[in-house]
Coordinates of N, CA and C in Angstrom, one line a residue:
M24 N 117.5 -45.1 201.3 CA 117.0 -45.3 200.0 C 115.9 -44.4 199.7
R25 N 116.0 -43.6 198.7 CA 114.9 -42.7 198.3 C 114.3 -43.1 197.0
G26 N 113.0 -42.9 196.8 CA 112.4 -43.3 195.5 C 111.2 -42.5 195.2
T27 N 110.4 -42.9 194.3 CA 109.2 -42.2 193.9 C 108.0 -42.8 194.5
V28 N 106.9 -42.1 194.6 CA 105.7 -42.6 195.2 C 104.5 -42.3 194.4
G29 N 103.5 -43.2 194.5 CA 102.2 -43.0 193.8 C 101.3 -42.2 194.7
R30 N 100.4 -41.3 194.1 CA 99.6 -40.5 194.8 C 98.2 -40.3 194.2
A31 N 97.2 -40.1 195.1 CA 95.9 -39.7 194.7 C 95.4 -38.6 195.5
C32 N 94.5 -37.7 195.1 CA 94.1 -36.5 195.8 C 92.9 -36.7 196.8
T33 N 93.0 -36.1 197.9 CA 91.9 -36.0 198.9 C 91.8 -34.6 199.4
A34 N 90.6 -34.4 200.0 CA 90.4 -33.0 200.6 C 91.2 -32.9 201.9
G35 N 91.5 -31.7 202.3 CA 92.2 -31.4 203.6 C 92.3 -30.0 203.9
L36 N 93.1 -29.7 204.9 CA 93.3 -28.3 205.3 C 94.3 -27.7 204.4
V37 N 94.0 -26.5 203.9 CA 94.9 -25.8 202.9 C 95.9 -25.0 203.7
V38 N 97.2 -25.2 203.4 CA 98.3 -24.4 204.0 C 98.9 -23.6 203.0
G39 N 99.0 -22.3 203.2 CA 99.7 -21.4 202.3 C 98.7 -20.7 201.4
V40 N 98.7 -19.4 201.4 CA 97.7 -18.6 200.6 C 98.6 -17.8 199.7
L41 N 98.2 -17.8 198.4 CA 98.9 -17.1 197.4 C 98.5 -15.6 197.5
V42 N 99.4 -14.7 197.8 CA 99.1 -13.3 198.0 C 99.9 -12.5 196.9
T43 N 99.3 -11.8 196.1 CA 99.9 -11.1 195.0 C 99.3 -9.7 195.0
G44 N 100.0 -8.8 194.2 CA 99.4 -7.6 193.9 C 99.8 -6.4 194.7
L45 N 100.8 -6.6 195.6 CA 101.3 -5.5 196.4 C 102.3 -4.8 195.6
T46 N 102.1 -3.5 195.4 CA 103.0 -2.7 194.5 C 104.3 -2.5 195.2
G47 N 105.4 -2.9 194.5 CA 106.7 -2.8 195.1 C 107.7 -2.0 194.3
C48 N 107.4 -1.8 193.0 CA 108.4 -1.2 192.1 C 107.7 -0.6 191.0
T49 N 107.4 0.7 191.0 CA 106.7 1.3 189.9 C 107.4 2.5 189.4
G50 N 106.9 3.0 188.3 CA 107.5 4.2 187.8 C 106.4 5.1 187.2
D51 N 106.7 6.3 186.9 CA 105.7 7.2 186.3 C 105.5 6.9 184.8
A52 N 104.3 6.6 184.4 CA 104.0 6.2 183.0 C 103.9 7.4 182.1
G53 N 103.8 8.6 182.6 CA 103.6 9.7 181.8 C 102.4 10.5 182.3
G54 N 101.6 11.1 181.3 CA 100.6 12.0 181.7 C 99.3 11.3 182.1
D55 N 99.1 10.0 182.0 CA 97.9 9.4 182.3 C 97.7 9.1 183.8
G56 N 98.8 9.3 184.6 CA 98.7 9.1 186.0 C 98.8 7.7 186.5
K57 N 99.0 6.8 185.5 CA 99.1 5.3 185.9 C 100.6 5.0 186.1
A58 N 100.8 4.0 187.0 CA 102.2 3.5 187.3 C 102.5 2.3 186.4
E59 N 103.7 2.2 186.0 CA 104.2 1.1 185.2 C 104.8 0.1 186.1
A60 N 104.5 -1.2 185.9 CA 105.1 -2.3 186.7 C 106.5 -2.4 186.3
C61 N 107.4 -2.7 187.2 CA 108.8 -2.9 186.9 C 109.2 -4.4 186.9
T62 N 109.7 -4.9 185.8 CA 109.9 -6.3 185.6 C 111.4 -6.8 185.6
D63 N 112.3 -5.8 185.7 CA 113.7 -6.2 185.6 C 114.5 -5.8 186.9
G64 N 113.9 -6.0 188.0 CA 114.5 -5.6 189.3 C 115.5 -6.7 189.8
T65 N 116.0 -6.5 190.9 CA 116.9 -7.5 191.6 C 116.4 -7.9 192.9
Y66 N 116.8 -9.1 193.3 CA 116.3 -9.7 194.6 C 117.5 -9.8 195.5
A67 N 117.2 -9.5 196.8 CA 118.1 -9.7 197.9 C 117.4 -10.7 198.8
W68 N 118.0 -11.9 199.1 CA 117.4 -13.0 199.8 C 118.0 -13.1 201.2
S69 N 117.1 -13.4 202.2 CA 117.5 -13.6 203.5 C 116.6 -14.6 204.2
G70 N 117.1 -15.1 205.4 CA 116.3 -16.0 206.2 C 115.9 -17.3 205.4
V71 N 116.7 -17.8 204.6 CA 116.4 -19.0 203.9 C 116.3 -20.2 204.9
R72 N 115.2 -20.9 204.9 CA 115.0 -22.0 205.8 C 114.5 -23.3 205.0
R73 N 115.1 -24.4 205.3 CA 114.7 -25.7 204.7 C 114.1 -26.6 205.8
E74 N 113.1 -27.3 205.5 CA 112.5 -28.3 206.5 C 111.9 -29.5 205.7
Q75 N 112.3 -30.6 206.1 CA 111.7 -31.8 205.5 C 110.5 -32.3 206.4
R76 N 109.4 -32.4 205.7 CA 108.1 -32.7 206.5 C 107.7 -34.1 206.1
L77 N 107.4 -35.0 207.1 CA 106.9 -36.3 206.9 C 105.5 -36.2 206.5
T78 N 105.1 -36.8 205.3 CA 103.8 -36.7 204.8 C 103.0 -38.0 204.8
A79 N 103.7 -39.1 204.8 CA 103.0 -40.4 204.8 C 104.0 -41.5 205.4
L80 N 103.3 -42.5 206.0 CA 104.1 -43.5 206.8 C 103.5 -44.8 206.6
S81 N 104.3 -45.9 206.6 CA 103.8 -47.2 206.5 C 103.6 -47.8 207.9
D82 N 102.8 -48.8 207.9 CA 102.7 -49.6 209.1 C 104.0 -50.3 209.4
P83 N 104.3 -50.8 210.6 CA 105.5 -51.5 210.8 C 105.7 -52.7 209.8
I84 N 106.9 -52.8 209.2 CA 107.2 -53.8 208.2 C 108.1 -54.9 208.8
R85 N 107.6 -56.1 208.7 CA 108.4 -57.2 209.2 C 108.5 -58.4 208.2
F86 N 109.7 -58.8 207.8 CA 109.9 -59.9 206.9 C 110.4 -61.1 207.7
K87 N 109.6 -62.2 207.7 CA 110.0 -63.4 208.5 C 110.9 -64.2 207.7
K88 N 111.0 -64.0 206.4 CA 111.9 -64.7 205.5 C 112.4 -63.7 204.4
K89 N 113.5 -64.1 203.7 CA 114.0 -63.2 202.7 C 113.0 -62.9 201.6
T90 N 112.8 -61.6 201.3 CA 111.9 -61.2 200.3 C 112.6 -60.2 199.3
G91 N 112.5 -60.5 198.0 CA 113.2 -59.6 197.1 C 112.5 -58.4 196.6
T92 N 111.1 -58.5 196.5 CA 110.3 -57.4 196.0 C 109.2 -57.1 197.0
Y93 N 109.0 -55.8 197.3 CA 108.0 -55.4 198.3 C 107.3 -54.1 197.9
T94 N 106.0 -54.1 198.1 CA 105.3 -52.8 197.9 C 104.7 -52.4 199.2
S95 N 105.0 -51.2 199.7 CA 104.6 -50.7 201.0 C 103.5 -49.7 200.8
R96 N 102.4 -49.9 201.4 CA 101.3 -48.9 201.4 C 101.6 -47.8 202.5
L97 N 101.6 -46.6 202.1 CA 101.9 -45.4 203.0 C 100.6 -44.7 203.3
E98 N 100.3 -44.5 204.5 CA 99.1 -43.8 205.0 C 99.5 -42.3 205.2
P99 N 98.6 -41.4 204.8 CA 98.9 -40.0 205.0 C 99.0 -39.6 206.5
V100 N 100.0 -38.7 206.8 CA 100.2 -38.2 208.1 C 99.5 -36.9 208.2
G101 N 98.3 -36.8 208.7 CA 97.5 -35.6 208.8 C 96.8 -35.4 207.5
D102 N 96.1 -34.2 207.4 CA 95.3 -33.9 206.2 C 95.7 -32.6 205.6
T103 N 96.9 -32.2 205.8 CA 97.4 -30.9 205.3 C 97.6 -31.0 203.8
V104 N 97.1 -29.9 203.1 CA 97.3 -29.7 201.7 C 98.3 -28.6 201.5
Y105 N 99.4 -28.9 200.9 CA 100.5 -27.9 200.7 C 100.4 -27.2 199.4
R106 N 100.5 -25.9 199.4 CA 100.5 -25.0 198.2 C 101.6 -24.0 198.3
P107 N 102.3 -23.8 197.3 CA 103.3 -22.7 197.3 C 102.6 -21.3 197.5
S108 N 103.3 -20.5 198.3 CA 102.7 -19.2 198.6 C 103.8 -18.1 198.4
V109 N 103.4 -16.9 198.0 CA 104.2 -15.7 197.9 C 103.5 -14.6 198.4
A110 N 103.9 -14.0 199.5 CA 103.3 -12.8 200.1 C 104.2 -11.6 199.7
G111 N 103.5 -10.6 199.2 CA 104.2 -9.4 198.8 C 104.9 -9.5 197.4
A112 N 104.3 -10.3 196.5 CA 104.9 -10.4 195.1 C 104.9 -9.0 194.5
P113 N 106.0 -8.4 194.0 CA 106.0 -7.1 193.4 C 105.2 -7.1 192.1
E114 N 104.5 -6.0 191.9 CA 103.8 -5.8 190.6 C 104.8 -5.8 189.4
G115 N 104.4 -6.6 188.4 CA 105.3 -6.8 187.3 C 106.1 -8.0 187.4
A116 N 106.3 -8.6 188.6 CA 107.1 -9.8 188.7 C 106.2 -11.0 188.9
G117 N 105.3 -10.9 189.8 CA 104.3 -12.0 190.1 C 104.9 -13.2 190.9
A118 N 104.0 -14.0 191.4 CA 104.5 -15.1 192.3 C 105.4 -16.1 191.6
A119 N 105.0 -16.5 190.3 CA 105.9 -17.5 189.6 C 107.3 -17.0 189.4
A120 N 107.4 -15.7 189.1 CA 108.7 -15.1 188.8 C 109.5 -15.1 190.1
V121 N 108.9 -14.8 191.2 CA 109.6 -14.7 192.5 C 110.1 -16.1 192.9
I122 N 109.3 -17.2 192.7 CA 109.7 -18.5 193.0 C 110.9 -18.9 192.1
K123 N 110.8 -18.6 190.8 CA 111.9 -18.9 189.9 C 113.2 -18.2 190.3
A124 N 113.1 -17.0 190.8 CA 114.3 -16.2 191.2 C 114.9 -16.9 192.4
L125 N 114.0 -17.4 193.3 CA 114.6 -18.1 194.5 C 115.3 -19.4 194.1
G126 N 114.7 -20.1 193.1 CA 115.4 -21.3 192.6 C 116.7 -21.0 192.0
R127 N 116.9 -19.9 191.3 CA 118.2 -19.5 190.8 C 119.1 -19.2 191.9
H128 N 118.6 -18.5 192.9 CA 119.5 -18.1 194.0 C 120.0 -19.4 194.7
L129 N 119.1 -20.4 194.9 CA 119.5 -21.6 195.6 C 120.3 -22.6 194.7
K130 N 120.3 -22.3 193.4 CA 120.9 -23.2 192.4 C 120.4 -24.6 192.5
V131 N 119.1 -24.7 192.5 CA 118.4 -26.0 192.6 C 118.5 -26.8 191.3
E132 N 118.6 -28.1 191.4 CA 118.7 -28.9 190.1 C 117.4 -29.0 189.4
R133 N 116.2 -29.0 190.1 CA 114.9 -29.0 189.5 C 114.2 -27.7 189.9
P134 N 113.3 -27.2 189.1 CA 112.5 -26.0 189.5 C 111.7 -26.2 190.8
L135 N 111.7 -25.2 191.6 CA 110.8 -25.2 192.8 C 109.4 -25.3 192.4
A136 N 108.5 -25.8 193.3 CA 107.1 -25.9 193.0 C 106.5 -24.5 192.7
G137 N 105.8 -24.4 191.6 CA 105.2 -23.1 191.3 C 103.8 -22.9 191.9
P138 N 103.2 -21.7 191.6 CA 101.9 -21.4 192.2 C 100.8 -22.3 191.9
S139 N 100.8 -23.0 190.8 CA 99.7 -23.9 190.4 C 99.8 -25.3 191.0
E140 N 100.9 -25.6 191.6 CA 101.1 -27.0 192.1 C 100.5 -27.2 193.5
T141 N 100.2 -28.4 193.8 CA 99.6 -28.8 195.1 C 100.1 -30.1 195.5
E142 N 100.3 -30.3 196.8 CA 100.7 -31.6 197.3 C 99.7 -32.0 198.4
R143 N 98.9 -33.0 198.1 CA 97.8 -33.4 198.9 C 98.0 -34.8 199.5
P144 N 97.4 -35.1 200.7 CA 97.4 -36.5 201.2 C 96.8 -37.4 200.2
A145 N 97.4 -38.6 200.2 CA 96.9 -39.6 199.2 C 96.5 -40.9 199.9
Q146 N 95.4 -41.5 199.4 CA 94.9 -42.7 200.0 C 95.5 -44.0 199.4
D147 N 96.0 -43.8 198.1 CA 96.7 -45.0 197.5 C 98.1 -44.7 197.3
H148 N 98.7 -44.2 198.4 CA 100.1 -43.8 198.4 C 101.0 -45.0 198.7
F149 N 102.0 -45.3 197.9 CA 102.8 -46.5 198.1 C 104.2 -46.4 197.7
F150 N 105.0 -47.3 198.2 CA 106.5 -47.3 197.8 C 106.8 -48.7 197.4
E151 N 107.6 -48.8 196.3 CA 108.0 -50.1 195.8 C 109.5 -50.3 195.9
S152 N 109.9 -51.4 196.4 CA 111.3 -51.8 196.4 C 111.5 -53.2 195.7
S153 N 112.4 -53.2 194.8 CA 112.6 -54.5 194.1 C 114.1 -54.9 194.0
T154 N 114.9 -54.3 195.0 CA 116.3 -54.7 195.0 C 116.7 -55.3 196.4
G155 N 117.5 -56.2 196.4 CA 118.0 -56.8 197.6 C 117.1 -57.9 198.2
A156 N 117.6 -58.6 199.2 CA 116.8 -59.7 199.8 C 116.4 -59.1 201.2
H157 N 115.2 -58.6 201.3 CA 114.8 -58.0 202.6 C 114.5 -59.0 203.6
E158 N 114.9 -58.8 204.8 CA 114.7 -59.7 205.9 C 114.7 -58.9 207.2
G159 N 113.8 -59.2 208.2 CA 113.8 -58.5 209.4 C 112.8 -57.3 209.4
A160 N 113.1 -56.3 210.2 CA 112.2 -55.1 210.4 C 112.7 -54.0 209.4
Y161 N 111.7 -53.3 208.8 CA 112.0 -52.2 207.9 C 111.0 -51.1 208.2
Y162 N 111.3 -49.9 207.6 CA 110.4 -48.8 207.7 C 110.4 -48.0 206.4
A163 N 109.2 -47.4 206.1 CA 109.0 -46.7 204.8 C 108.2 -45.4 205.1
W164 N 108.5 -44.4 204.3 CA 107.9 -43.1 204.5 C 107.9 -42.3 203.3
A165 N 107.2 -41.2 203.3 CA 107.2 -40.2 202.2 C 107.4 -38.8 202.8
A166 N 108.0 -37.9 202.1 CA 108.3 -36.6 202.7 C 108.3 -35.5 201.6
L167 N 108.2 -34.3 202.1 CA 108.2 -33.1 201.3 C 109.3 -32.2 201.8
D168 N 110.2 -31.7 200.8 CA 111.3 -30.9 201.2 C 110.9 -29.4 201.0
L169 N 110.5 -28.8 202.1 CA 110.0 -27.4 202.1 C 111.1 -26.5 202.1
V170 N 110.9 -25.3 201.5 CA 111.9 -24.2 201.6 C 111.1 -22.9 201.6
E171 N 111.6 -22.0 202.5 CA 111.0 -20.6 202.5 C 112.1 -19.6 202.7
A172 N 111.8 -18.4 202.3 CA 112.8 -17.3 202.4 C 112.1 -15.9 202.4
D173 N 112.8 -14.9 202.9 CA 112.3 -13.6 202.8 C 113.1 -12.9 201.6
F174 N 112.5 -11.9 201.0 CA 113.1 -11.2 199.9 C 112.9 -9.7 199.9
T175 N 113.8 -9.0 199.3 CA 113.6 -7.6 199.0 C 113.8 -7.4 197.5
Y176 N 112.8 -6.8 196.8 CA 112.9 -6.6 195.4 C 113.1 -5.1 195.1
T177 N 114.2 -4.8 194.4 CA 114.5 -3.4 194.1 C 114.5 -3.2 192.6
C178 N 113.8 -2.2 192.1 CA 113.8 -1.9 190.7 C 113.7 -0.4 190.4
G179 N 114.7 0.0 189.7 CA 114.7 1.5 189.3 C 114.7 2.4 190.5
D180 N 113.9 3.4 190.4 CA 113.8 4.4 191.5 C 112.7 4.1 192.5
G181 N 111.9 3.0 192.2 CA 110.8 2.7 193.1 C 111.2 2.3 194.4
E182 N 110.2 2.3 195.3 CA 110.4 1.8 196.7 C 110.6 0.3 196.6
P183 N 111.6 -0.3 197.4 CA 111.8 -1.7 197.4 C 110.5 -2.4 198.0
A184 N 110.3 -3.6 197.4 CA 109.2 -4.4 197.9 C 109.7 -5.6 198.8
E185 N 109.1 -5.8 199.9 CA 109.5 -6.9 200.8 C 108.5 -8.0 200.8
G186 N 108.9 -9.2 200.8 CA 107.9 -10.3 200.8 C 108.5 -11.6 201.3
H187 N 107.7 -12.7 201.2 CA 108.1 -14.0 201.8 C 107.6 -15.1 200.8
V188 N 108.4 -16.1 200.6 CA 108.1 -17.2 199.8 C 108.1 -18.5 200.6
R189 N 107.1 -19.4 200.3 CA 107.1 -20.7 200.9 C 106.8 -21.7 199.8
T190 N 107.6 -22.6 199.5 CA 107.4 -23.6 198.4 C 108.2 -24.9 198.8
W191 N 108.4 -25.8 197.8 CA 109.2 -27.0 198.1 C 110.1 -27.3 196.9
E192 N 111.2 -28.1 197.3 CA 112.1 -28.5 196.3 C 111.8 -29.8 195.6
G193 N 111.1 -30.7 196.3 CA 110.7 -31.9 195.8 C 110.0 -32.8 196.8
A194 N 109.5 -34.0 196.3 CA 108.9 -34.9 197.2 C 109.5 -36.3 196.9
G195 N 109.6 -37.1 197.9 CA 110.2 -38.4 197.7 C 109.8 -39.4 198.8
A196 N 110.3 -40.6 198.7 CA 110.0 -41.7 199.7 C 111.3 -42.4 200.1
G197 N 111.2 -43.1 201.2 CA 112.3 -43.8 201.7 C 111.9 -45.2 202.2
F198 N 112.9 -46.1 202.1 CA 112.6 -47.5 202.6 C 113.9 -48.1 203.1
L199 N 114.0 -48.4 204.4 CA 115.3 -48.8 205.0 C 115.1 -49.9 206.0
S200 N 116.1 -50.7 206.3 CA 116.1 -51.6 207.3 C 116.2 -50.9 208.7
C201 N 115.5 -51.4 209.7 CA 115.6 -50.8 211.0 C 116.9 -50.8 211.6
S202 N 117.8 -51.6 211.0 CA 119.2 -51.6 211.5 C 120.0 -50.5 210.8
M203 N 119.4 -49.7 210.0 CA 120.1 -48.6 209.3 C 119.4 -47.3 209.6
P204 N 120.0 -46.4 210.4 CA 119.4 -45.1 210.6 C 119.4 -44.2 209.4
S205 N 118.3 -43.5 209.2 CA 118.2 -42.6 208.1 C 119.0 -41.3 208.3
D206 N 119.5 -40.7 207.3 CA 120.2 -39.4 207.4 C 119.2 -38.3 207.1
E207 N 117.9 -38.6 207.0 CA 116.9 -37.6 206.7 C 116.0 -37.4 208.0
K208 N 115.5 -36.2 208.2 CA 114.7 -35.9 209.3 C 113.4 -36.8 209.3
A209 N 112.7 -36.8 208.1 CA 111.5 -37.5 208.0 C 111.7 -39.0 208.3
G210 N 112.9 -39.5 207.8 CA 113.2 -40.9 208.0 C 113.4 -41.3 209.5
R211 N 114.0 -40.4 210.2 CA 114.3 -40.6 211.6 C 113.0 -40.6 212.4
V212 N 112.0 -39.7 212.0 CA 110.7 -39.7 212.6 C 110.0 -41.0 212.3
A213 N 110.1 -41.5 211.1 CA 109.4 -42.7 210.7 C 109.9 -43.9 211.4
A214 N 111.3 -44.0 211.6 CA 111.9 -45.1 212.4 C 111.4 -45.1 213.8
Q215 N 111.3 -43.9 214.4 CA 110.9 -43.9 215.8 C 109.5 -44.3 216.0
R216 N 108.7 -44.1 215.0 CA 107.3 -44.5 215.1 C 107.0 -46.0 214.7
T217 N 107.8 -46.6 213.9 CA 107.4 -47.9 213.4 C 108.5 -49.0 213.6
C218 N 109.7 -48.7 213.9 CA 110.7 -49.7 214.1 C 110.7 -50.2 215.5
P219 N 111.2 -51.5 215.8 CA 111.3 -52.0 217.2 C 112.0 -51.0 218.1
A220 N 111.6 -50.9 219.3 CA 112.2 -49.9 220.2 C 113.7 -50.0 220.4
G221 N 114.2 -51.3 220.3 CA 115.7 -51.4 220.5 C 116.5 -51.4 219.3
S222 N 115.9 -51.1 218.1 CA 116.6 -51.1 216.9 C 117.5 -49.9 216.8
E223 N 118.5 -50.0 215.9 CA 119.4 -48.8 215.8 C 118.8 -47.6 215.2
A224 N 117.9 -47.8 214.2 CA 117.2 -46.7 213.6 C 116.3 -46.0 214.6
A225 N 115.6 -46.8 215.4 CA 114.6 -46.2 216.3 C 115.3 -45.4 217.4
Q226 N 116.5 -45.7 217.8 CA 117.2 -45.1 218.9 C 117.9 -43.8 218.4
Q227 N 118.0 -43.5 217.1 CA 118.6 -42.3 216.6 C 117.6 -41.2 216.8
S228 N 118.1 -40.1 217.4 CA 117.2 -38.9 217.6 C 117.5 -37.9 216.5

């Protein structure tokens, strides 16, 4: 089960540095000696990698009797602050344009996180479940769906620019019975940490 989570911001270690301004595609502007930025180039993508990262985790959840509604507090896993980063953004395109181009290449349903977005650990992070009659052992978690890729940007007669993008597709949370293994990497990690050792979810690697 995936859902939404509540968040508040705290300080932490920043991961990902936005790097822009490396000239990758320019042309002669005329007699003033300045180069023109090229804005209508094409991208070639390679090395696309996706990784789901566990960002928050509940304490072990145990229901001694059937419970229909439950709110689970999720504690941050580490103090990492995630920020989208683009190394080698070509002049004239910029980091935001590169990330949008990657989103088009991946045909994502929602836009990828842009340069101004931040994902921080939250102290009042929670997950709410209001369906079903919960009983027994459960586990809950939050995760970030990271994506990164290498690119080559070619425009006109200029030299191709090479760079690297790191961002994310979305953030979410999960809540499952320990008798139900998760099909997500973060969920499997959460089950191993909080479900009873002999439960089906905890035994899944």
